[in-house]
GROMACS .gro file of C-alpha atoms in nm:
model
  398
    1MET     CA    1   8.263   9.413   6.448
    2LEU     CA    2   8.036   9.125   6.349
    3ARG     CA    3   8.331   8.894   6.289
    4PHE     CA    4   8.471   8.976   6.632
    5LEU     CA    5   8.134   8.919   6.801
    6ILE     CA    6   8.097   8.583   6.626
    7HIS     CA    7   8.450   8.489   6.733
    8LEU     CA    8   8.383   8.585   7.093
    9SER     CA    9   8.045   8.409   7.089
   10LEU     CA   10   8.206   8.085   6.972
   11LEU     CA   11   8.468   8.112   7.244
   12LEU     CA   12   8.205   8.171   7.509
   13THR     CA   13   7.997   7.876   7.387
   14LEU     CA   14   8.299   7.645   7.397
   15PHE     CA   15   8.393   7.792   7.732
   16THR     CA   16   8.049   7.721   7.880
   17SER     CA   17   8.036   7.366   7.753
   18LEU     CA   18   8.386   7.262   7.860
   19SER     CA   19   8.446   7.458   8.180
   20LEU     CA   20   8.315   7.381   8.522
   21CYS     CA   21   8.199   7.676   8.727
   22GLN     CA   22   8.469   7.720   8.989
   23THR     CA   23   8.342   7.876   9.310
   24LEU     CA   24   8.627   7.850   9.555
   25HIS     CA   25   8.650   7.915   9.926
   26THR     CA   26   8.904   7.865  10.199
   27SER     CA   27   8.920   7.653  10.511
   28ASP     CA   28   9.215   7.673  10.747
   29ARG     CA   29   9.522   7.672  10.515
   30TYR     CA   30   9.349   7.522  10.210
   31ILE     CA   31   9.161   7.639   9.901
   32LEU     CA   32   8.854   7.422   9.839
   33ASN     CA   33   8.595   7.392   9.564
   34SER     CA   34   8.219   7.374   9.608
   35ARG     CA   35   8.251   7.001   9.684
   36ASN     CA   36   8.504   7.079   9.958
   37GLN     CA   37   8.783   6.917   9.758
   38ARG     CA   38   9.129   7.068   9.774
   39VAL     CA   39   9.233   7.291   9.483
   40ARG     CA   40   9.607   7.328   9.425
   41LEU     CA   41   9.698   7.632   9.214
   42ARG     CA   42   9.968   7.566   8.953
   43CYS     CA   43   9.979   7.899   8.778
   44VAL     CA   44  10.180   8.107   8.537
   45ASN     CA   45  10.188   8.486   8.520
   46TRP     CA   46  10.068   8.642   8.194
   47ALA     CA   47  10.139   9.014   8.183
   48GLY     CA   48   9.890   9.270   8.051
   49HIS     CA   49   9.979   9.573   8.261
   50GLY     CA   50  10.204   9.741   8.004
   51GLU     CA   51  10.136  10.057   7.807
   52THR     CA   52   9.934   9.880   7.536
   53ASN     CA   53   9.680   9.762   7.798
   54ILE     CA   54   9.627   9.410   7.664
   55PRO     CA   55   9.785   9.073   7.747
   56GLU     CA   56  10.122   9.021   7.584
   57GLY     CA   57  10.205   8.798   7.289
   58LEU     CA   58   9.913   8.843   7.052
   59HIS     CA   59  10.153   8.981   6.789
   60ALA     CA   60  10.345   8.653   6.796
   61GLN     CA   61  10.082   8.377   6.798
   62PRO     CA   62   9.706   8.328   6.768
   63LEU     CA   63   9.534   8.346   7.106
   64SER     CA   64   9.425   7.982   7.081
   65HIS     CA   65   9.786   7.869   7.044
   66ILE     CA   66   9.892   8.045   7.364
   67THR     CA   67   9.600   7.927   7.576
   68SER     CA   68   9.625   7.571   7.442
   69TRP     CA   69   9.996   7.569   7.528
   70ILE     CA   70   9.923   7.676   7.885
   71ALA     CA   71   9.659   7.408   7.937
   72SER     CA   72   9.848   7.128   7.765
   73ASN     CA   73  10.161   7.187   7.975
   74GLY     CA   74  10.001   7.128   8.311
   75PHE     CA   75   9.907   7.476   8.431
   76ASN     CA   76   9.558   7.502   8.578
   77CYS     CA   77   9.565   7.874   8.646
   78VAL     CA   78   9.684   8.207   8.504
   79ARG     CA   79   9.762   8.514   8.711
   80LEU     CA   80   9.655   8.771   8.452
   81THR     CA   81   9.785   9.120   8.523
   82TYR     CA   82   9.623   9.454   8.443
   83SER     CA   83   9.658   9.825   8.519
   84ILE     CA   84   9.404  10.062   8.672
   85ASP     CA   85   9.448  10.271   8.355
   86MET     CA   86   9.292   9.985   8.160
   87ALA     CA   87   9.030   9.905   8.423
   88LEU     CA   88   8.894  10.261   8.415
   89ASN     CA   89   8.906  10.296   8.035
   90PRO     CA   90   8.761   9.965   7.917
   91HIS     CA   91   8.616  10.083   7.586
   92GLU     CA   92   8.939  10.205   7.429
   93PRO     CA   93   8.999  10.033   7.094
   94VAL     CA   94   9.315   9.825   7.094
   95TYR     CA   95   9.453  10.006   6.790
   96GLN     CA   96   9.407  10.335   6.974
   97SER     CA   97   9.581  10.199   7.282
   98PHE     CA   98   9.882  10.105   7.067
   99ASN     CA   99   9.875  10.449   6.901
  100ASN     CA  100   9.865  10.620   7.240
  101ALA     CA  101  10.152  10.406   7.366
  102ALA     CA  102  10.352  10.484   7.054
  103ASP     CA  103  10.297  10.858   7.105
  104GLY     CA  104  10.355  10.849   7.479
  105THR     CA  105  10.683  10.660   7.456
  106GLY     CA  106  10.812  10.818   7.138
  107LEU     CA  107  10.841  10.477   6.975
  108GLY     CA  108  10.608  10.566   6.690
  109LYS     CA  109  10.595  10.335   6.391
  110ASN     CA  110  10.791  10.055   6.562
  111LEU     CA  111  10.505  10.001   6.804
  112THR     CA  112  10.216  10.061   6.563
  113ASP     CA  113  10.374   9.808   6.326
  114LEU     CA  114  10.360   9.558   6.612
  115PHE     CA  115   9.984   9.609   6.631
  116LYS     CA  116   9.962   9.529   6.259
  117LYS     CA  117  10.141   9.201   6.328
  118ALA     CA  118   9.898   9.129   6.611
  119ALA     CA  119   9.603   9.193   6.379
  120VAL     CA  120   9.743   8.941   6.131
  121LYS     CA  121   9.776   8.674   6.400
  122ASN     CA  122   9.446   8.771   6.566
  123PRO     CA  123   9.228   8.961   6.315
  124TRP     CA  124   8.954   9.020   6.574
  125LEU     CA  125   9.186   9.275   6.739
  126LEU     CA  126   9.105   9.520   6.460
  127VAL     CA  127   8.768   9.588   6.621
  128ALA     CA  128   8.842   9.485   6.979
  129THR     CA  129   8.864   9.706   7.286
  130THR     CA  130   9.114   9.652   7.564
  131ARG     CA  131   8.841   9.507   7.786
  132SER     CA  132   8.700   9.279   7.517
  133THR     CA  133   9.053   9.152   7.456
  134TYR     CA  134   9.072   9.049   7.821
  135ALA     CA  135   8.732   8.885   7.776
  136ALA     CA  136   8.859   8.685   7.478
  137VAL     CA  137   9.170   8.575   7.668
  138ILE     CA  138   8.973   8.469   7.975
  139ALA     CA  139   8.713   8.286   7.767
  140SER     CA  140   8.982   8.103   7.570
  141LEU     CA  141   9.150   7.993   7.893
  142GLY     CA  142   8.815   7.887   8.037
  143ALA     CA  143   8.739   7.679   7.730
  144ARG     CA  144   9.052   7.482   7.815
  145GLY     CA  145   8.972   7.445   8.184
  146VAL     CA  146   9.221   7.705   8.307
  147MET     CA  147   9.131   7.926   8.603
  148VAL     CA  148   9.218   8.296   8.616
  149VAL     CA  149   9.324   8.524   8.900
  150LEU     CA  150   9.301   8.889   8.792
  151ASP     CA  151   9.598   9.076   8.937
  152ASN     CA  152   9.610   9.454   8.971
  153HIS     CA  153   9.974   9.507   8.893
  154ASN     CA  154   9.991   9.886   8.883
  155SER     CA  155   9.787  10.203   8.841
  156LYS     CA  156   9.969  10.379   8.557
  157ALA     CA  157  10.034  10.122   8.286
  158GLY     CA  158  10.397  10.033   8.229
  159TRP     CA  159  10.679   9.813   8.351
  160CYS     CA  160  10.679   9.730   8.722
  161CYS     CA  161  10.830   9.779   8.976
  162SER     CA  162  11.042  10.051   9.137
  163THR     CA  163  11.012  10.321   9.402
  164THR     CA  164  11.016  10.591   9.132
  165ASP     CA  165  10.733  10.471   8.905
  166GLY     CA  166  10.460  10.633   9.120
  167ASN     CA  167  10.280  10.300   9.164
  168GLY     CA  168  10.437  10.178   9.487
  169TRP     CA  169  10.223  10.307   9.776
  170TRP     CA  170   9.890  10.479   9.820
  171LYS     CA  171   9.888  10.850   9.738
  172GLU     CA  172   9.669  10.933  10.037
  173ALA     CA  173   9.878  10.740  10.290
  174SER     CA  174  10.088  10.921  10.548
  175GLY     CA  175  10.432  11.042  10.442
  176TYR     CA  176  10.349  11.112  10.076
  177VAL     CA  177  10.650  11.074   9.846
  178GLU     CA  178  10.575  11.181   9.490
  179ALA     CA  179  10.821  10.946   9.322
  180ASN     CA  180  10.663  10.640   9.483
  181SER     CA  181  10.295  10.738   9.504
  182ARG     CA  182  10.199  10.999   9.245
  183ASN     CA  183   9.994  10.756   9.031
  184PHE     CA  184   9.837  10.548   9.309
  185ALA     CA  185   9.515  10.733   9.402
  186VAL     CA  186   9.302  10.531   9.643
  187GLN     CA  187   8.962  10.601   9.490
  188ASP     CA  188   9.079  10.526   9.136
  189TRP     CA  189   9.229  10.202   9.265
  190VAL     CA  190   8.910  10.104   9.448
  191ASN     CA  191   8.699  10.190   9.143
  192GLY     CA  192   8.929   9.989   8.918
  193LEU     CA  193   8.921   9.686   9.148
  194SER     CA  194   8.543   9.701   9.162
  195ALA     CA  195   8.513   9.732   8.784
  196MET     CA  196   8.738   9.432   8.724
  197ALA     CA  197   8.557   9.221   8.984
  198LYS     CA  198   8.221   9.299   8.824
  199PHE     CA  199   8.374   9.206   8.489
  200GLY     CA  200   8.538   8.891   8.627
  201LYS     CA  201   8.215   8.779   8.787
  202THR     CA  202   8.072   8.710   8.440
  203PHE     CA  203   8.333   8.437   8.377
  204PRO     CA  204   8.307   8.108   8.567
  205ASN     CA  205   8.682   8.052   8.548
  206VAL     CA  206   8.776   8.385   8.712
  207VAL     CA  207   8.823   8.256   9.065
  208GLY     CA  208   8.999   8.543   9.240
  209TYR     CA  209   9.141   8.893   9.247
  210SER     CA  210   9.483   9.002   9.364
  211LEU     CA  211   9.449   9.349   9.516
  212ARG     CA  212   9.790   9.492   9.429
  213ASN     CA  213  10.128   9.374   9.312
  214GLU     CA  214  10.442   9.440   9.517
  215LEU     CA  215  10.342   9.719   9.754
  216ARG     CA  216  10.655   9.909   9.858
  217THR     CA  217  10.741  10.202  10.079
  218VAL     CA  218  11.025  10.448  10.093
  219GLN     CA  219  11.159  10.639  10.391
  220GLY     CA  220  10.886  10.840  10.562
  221GLN     CA  221  10.600  10.614  10.455
  222ASN     CA  222  10.421  10.409  10.720
  223ASN     CA  223  10.345  10.038  10.683
  224ALA     CA  224  10.057  10.083  10.929
  225ASP     CA  225   9.853  10.233  10.644
  226TRP     CA  226   9.849   9.889  10.481
  227TYR     CA  227   9.561   9.774  10.705
  228GLU     CA  228   9.333  10.065  10.620
  229PHE     CA  229   9.379  10.065  10.245
  230VAL     CA  230   9.394   9.689  10.193
  231ALA     CA  231   9.060   9.669  10.375
  232LYS     CA  232   8.912   9.922  10.129
  233GLY     CA  233   9.036   9.723   9.831
  234ALA     CA  234   8.925   9.389   9.973
  235LEU     CA  235   8.577   9.520  10.045
  236ALA     CA  236   8.543   9.667   9.695
  237VAL     CA  237   8.630   9.334   9.535
  238HIS     CA  238   8.413   9.128   9.768
  239GLN     CA  239   8.109   9.350   9.719
  240ALA     CA  240   8.149   9.334   9.341
  241ASP     CA  241   8.203   8.957   9.330
  242PRO     CA  242   8.122   8.784   9.660
  243GLU     CA  243   8.220   8.445   9.517
  244GLY     CA  244   8.574   8.543   9.421
  245LEU     CA  245   8.883   8.483   9.630
  246VAL     CA  246   9.055   8.795   9.764
  247VAL     CA  247   9.431   8.761   9.722
  248ILE     CA  248   9.636   8.983   9.952
  249GLY     CA  249  10.009   9.052   9.947
  250GLY     CA  250  10.238   9.217  10.197
  251ILE     CA  251  10.502   9.487  10.190
  252ASN     CA  252  10.859   9.529  10.065
  253TYR     CA  253  10.782   9.414   9.710
  254ALA     CA  254  10.550   9.139   9.844
  255LEU     CA  255  10.841   8.975  10.025
  256ASP     CA  256  10.702   9.023  10.375
  257LEU     CA  257  10.378   8.935  10.551
  258GLY     CA  258  10.550   8.886  10.885
  259PHE     CA  259  10.377   9.185  11.044
  260LEU     CA  260  10.051   8.986  11.048
  261ARG     CA  261  10.191   8.778  11.331
  262GLU     CA  262  10.191   9.086  11.555
  263LYS     CA  263   9.876   9.259  11.431
  264ASN     CA  264   9.598   9.059  11.269
  265PHE     CA  265   9.409   9.171  10.959
  266ASP     CA  266   9.040   9.146  11.049
  267ARG     CA  267   8.898   8.937  10.766
  268GLN     CA  268   8.581   8.854  10.956
  269ARG     CA  269   8.480   9.220  10.981
  270LEU     CA  270   8.497   9.241  10.601
  271GLY     CA  271   8.313   8.913  10.547
  272ILE     CA  272   8.610   8.756  10.366
  273GLU     CA  273   8.729   8.508  10.627
  274LYS     CA  274   8.638   8.221  10.388
  275LYS     CA  275   8.772   8.400  10.081
  276THR     CA  276   9.119   8.530  10.172
  277VAL     CA  277   9.437   8.393  10.017
  278TRP     CA  278   9.778   8.533  10.113
  279GLU     CA  279  10.041   8.585   9.842
  280PHE     CA  280  10.413   8.653   9.847
  281HIS     CA  281  10.711   8.677   9.610
  282THR     CA  282  11.074   8.574   9.624
  283TYR     CA  283  11.358   8.591   9.371
  284SER     CA  284  11.727   8.510   9.377
  285TRP     CA  285  11.804   8.873   9.465
  286SER     CA  286  11.543   8.899   9.741
  287ASN     CA  287  11.791   8.833  10.023
  288SER     CA  288  12.148   8.719  10.079
  289GLN     CA  289  12.053   8.360  10.168
  290THR     CA  290  11.869   8.243   9.856
  291ALA     CA  291  12.153   8.010   9.757
  292ASN     CA  292  12.182   7.865  10.109
  293CYS     CA  293  11.886   7.643  10.191
  294SER     CA  294  11.952   7.633  10.565
  295GLY     CA  295  11.950   8.013  10.574
  296TYR     CA  296  11.679   8.069  10.312
  297ALA     CA  297  11.406   7.846  10.460
  298PRO     CA  298  11.384   8.033  10.794
  299ILE     CA  299  11.352   8.363  10.606
  300LEU     CA  300  11.064   8.225  10.401
  301ASP     CA  301  10.902   8.081  10.714
  302SER     CA  302  10.924   8.413  10.897
  303ALA     CA  303  10.804   8.621  10.601
  304ALA     CA  304  10.512   8.403  10.491
  305GLY     CA  305  10.528   8.034  10.583
  306PHE     CA  306  10.395   8.094  10.933
  307LEU     CA  307  10.056   8.182  10.781
  308LEU     CA  308  10.000   7.809  10.723
  309GLU     CA  309   9.996   7.733  11.097
  310SER     CA  310   9.649   7.600  11.185
  311ASN     CA  311   9.404   7.773  11.415
  312LYS     CA  312   9.576   8.109  11.430
  313PRO     CA  313   9.407   8.449  11.369
  314TYR     CA  314   9.610   8.479  11.048
  315THR     CA  315   9.581   8.120  10.920
  316GLY     CA  316   9.502   8.094  10.552
  317PRO     CA  317   9.609   7.953  10.216
  318LEU     CA  318   9.935   8.086  10.075
  319ILE     CA  319  10.044   8.120   9.714
  320LEU     CA  320  10.393   8.203   9.593
  321SER     CA  321  10.260   8.425   9.318
  322GLU     CA  322  10.596   8.528   9.170
  323PHE     CA  323  10.928   8.349   9.144
  324GLY     CA  324  11.153   8.298   8.845
  325TRP     CA  325  11.496   8.281   8.688
  326ALA     CA  326  11.669   8.313   8.352
  327GLN     CA  327  11.539   8.033   8.133
  328ASP     CA  328  11.807   8.092   7.869
  329GLY     CA  329  12.077   7.976   8.107
  330PRO     CA  330  12.047   8.013   8.482
  331THR     CA  331  12.357   8.107   8.680
  332GLN     CA  332  12.491   7.883   8.954
  333GLY     CA  333  12.334   8.119   9.205
  334GLU     CA  334  11.996   8.090   9.036
  335GLN     CA  335  12.021   7.712   9.027
  336ALA     CA  336  12.093   7.705   9.399
  337TYR     CA  337  11.801   7.946   9.453
  338TYR     CA  338  11.547   7.737   9.270
  339ASP     CA  339  11.668   7.413   9.423
  340CYS     CA  340  11.616   7.560   9.771
  341LEU     CA  341  11.287   7.727   9.684
  342VAL     CA  342  11.129   7.428   9.510
  343GLY     CA  343  11.216   7.213   9.810
  344TRP     CA  344  11.056   7.464  10.047
  345VAL     CA  345  10.739   7.502   9.837
  346GLU     CA  346  10.701   7.125   9.810
  347GLU     CA  347  10.750   7.079  10.183
  348LYS     CA  348  10.501   7.354  10.270
  349ASP     CA  349  10.258   7.240  10.000
  350VAL     CA  350  10.159   7.588   9.882
  351GLY     CA  351  10.022   7.715   9.551
  352TRP     CA  352  10.249   7.887   9.303
  353ALA     CA  353  10.259   8.111   8.996
  354TYR     CA  354  10.579   8.128   8.792
  355TRP     CA  355  10.701   8.460   8.649
  356ALA     CA  356  10.651   8.454   8.362
  357LEU     CA  357  10.472   8.304   8.064
  358GLN     CA  358  10.558   8.573   7.813
  359GLY     CA  359  10.840   8.527   7.567
  360SER     CA  360  10.844   8.898   7.495
  361TYR     CA  361  10.668   9.228   7.563
  362TYR     CA  362  10.511   9.467   7.314
  363ILE     CA  363  10.706   9.733   7.499
  364ARG     CA  364  10.920   9.729   7.809
  365GLU     CA  365  11.135  10.009   7.943
  366GLY     CA  366  11.134  10.194   7.613
  367ARG     CA  367  11.210   9.895   7.389
  368VAL     CA  368  10.972   9.733   7.140
  369ASP     CA  369  10.938   9.352   7.124
  370TYR     CA  370  11.153   9.314   7.435
  371ASP     CA  371  11.281   8.961   7.493
  372GLU     CA  372  11.183   8.817   7.836
  373THR     CA  373  11.461   8.582   7.941
  374PHE     CA  374  11.257   8.463   8.241
  375GLY     CA  375  10.977   8.365   8.003
  376LEU     CA  376  10.873   8.002   7.974
  377LEU     CA  377  10.788   8.064   7.610
  378SER     CA  378  11.045   8.136   7.342
  379ARG     CA  379  11.059   8.486   7.199
  380ASP     CA  380  10.826   8.380   6.916
  381TRP     CA  381  10.580   8.238   7.176
  382LYS     CA  382  10.578   7.905   6.995
  383ASP     CA  383  10.703   7.659   7.257
  384TRP     CA  384  10.927   7.609   7.558
  385ARG     CA  385  11.229   7.832   7.594
  386ASN     CA  386  11.378   7.566   7.819
  387GLU     CA  387  11.198   7.233   7.859
  388SER     CA  388  11.399   7.146   8.170
  389PHE     CA  389  11.166   7.372   8.367
  390VAL     CA  390  10.921   7.082   8.404
  391ASP     CA  391  11.185   6.865   8.571
  392VAL     CA  392  11.312   7.150   8.789
  393LEU     CA  393  10.967   7.188   8.949
  394GLY     CA  394  10.939   6.813   8.998
  395GLY     CA  395  10.680   6.732   9.262
  396LEU     CA  396  10.521   7.077   9.245
  397TRP     CA  397  10.312   6.957   8.951
  398THR     CA  398  10.120   6.706   9.163
   0.00000   0.00000   0.00000
């Protein structure tokens, strides 16, 4: 334990000396810092919402290697995902979390052996908890000047997302469907958001909190419930950390915020009118026009781009918080998709977060050390899987 505490103390000291306290707010369609200077988010998603309840990749490389790679390759922000399971059980030792995942998935020794590899690369994990592991990751990013947005990806830890994983829509909403909502209890979610915001508040580089990843309904469930429950989550986060941004996504797997044009979300009533950031996702499979720029752009405008219009009840900053494609060799359709999307993002001048950083997962869909072909990092987490990514994004880096 002493070695771990010394390690974390050194990280925090470095973090404090090198990082500037980032208190961000919004004005019209922009995110600004305390000096009212524009802040453009250039982020990458780093998953931690799986069954092991810690950020991926610590079996492959030392933490410092991963965070240094992020910072040295131009990213100023990480969207760091977590589950409510982890948020409400912060003191679970990491080794126990791996043991529980091994038992729960039937993967046994294959998964526990992965923890042993992680402990070789990062010996402090031997005495770390899931929460203290998040603390070490955030501190290491902060020491390198990288901001963090904590993203609640799911309630029950595991791969996301489907309409049968029980994480899709609030359990207490109208039209309960067990397959889509059985794990998504409102009070647990609110408690988890509050716990993570209180935790995040202690780190100057935690600048915001995404309320929930890819909300999704099935037949019989009512999108009108979005307003009530999003307000509960937003208030919980804002009360726990009034300085943090509140990042809010829409419906249909975060593809659609278009309903806000017809019915406004009252940010002023919640006291978050200067703290709200809208988020949305889009992938090559999201609609039939992703390879046709003239058809794709109007869809993006209607679903989310309109939120950038000045002086509207809904006006606010927008971040494309998930987009991605196969880094091992994109198809022609994917190439057309990213050409269209990059052009749209550059024209609209919005923030972004690529899915994903991780070269692999400890466990995904029943497989250990699962290779992530969308990952920017190679399977061994050493370096770029495909260096052409930098050129593909072009002007989005500036």
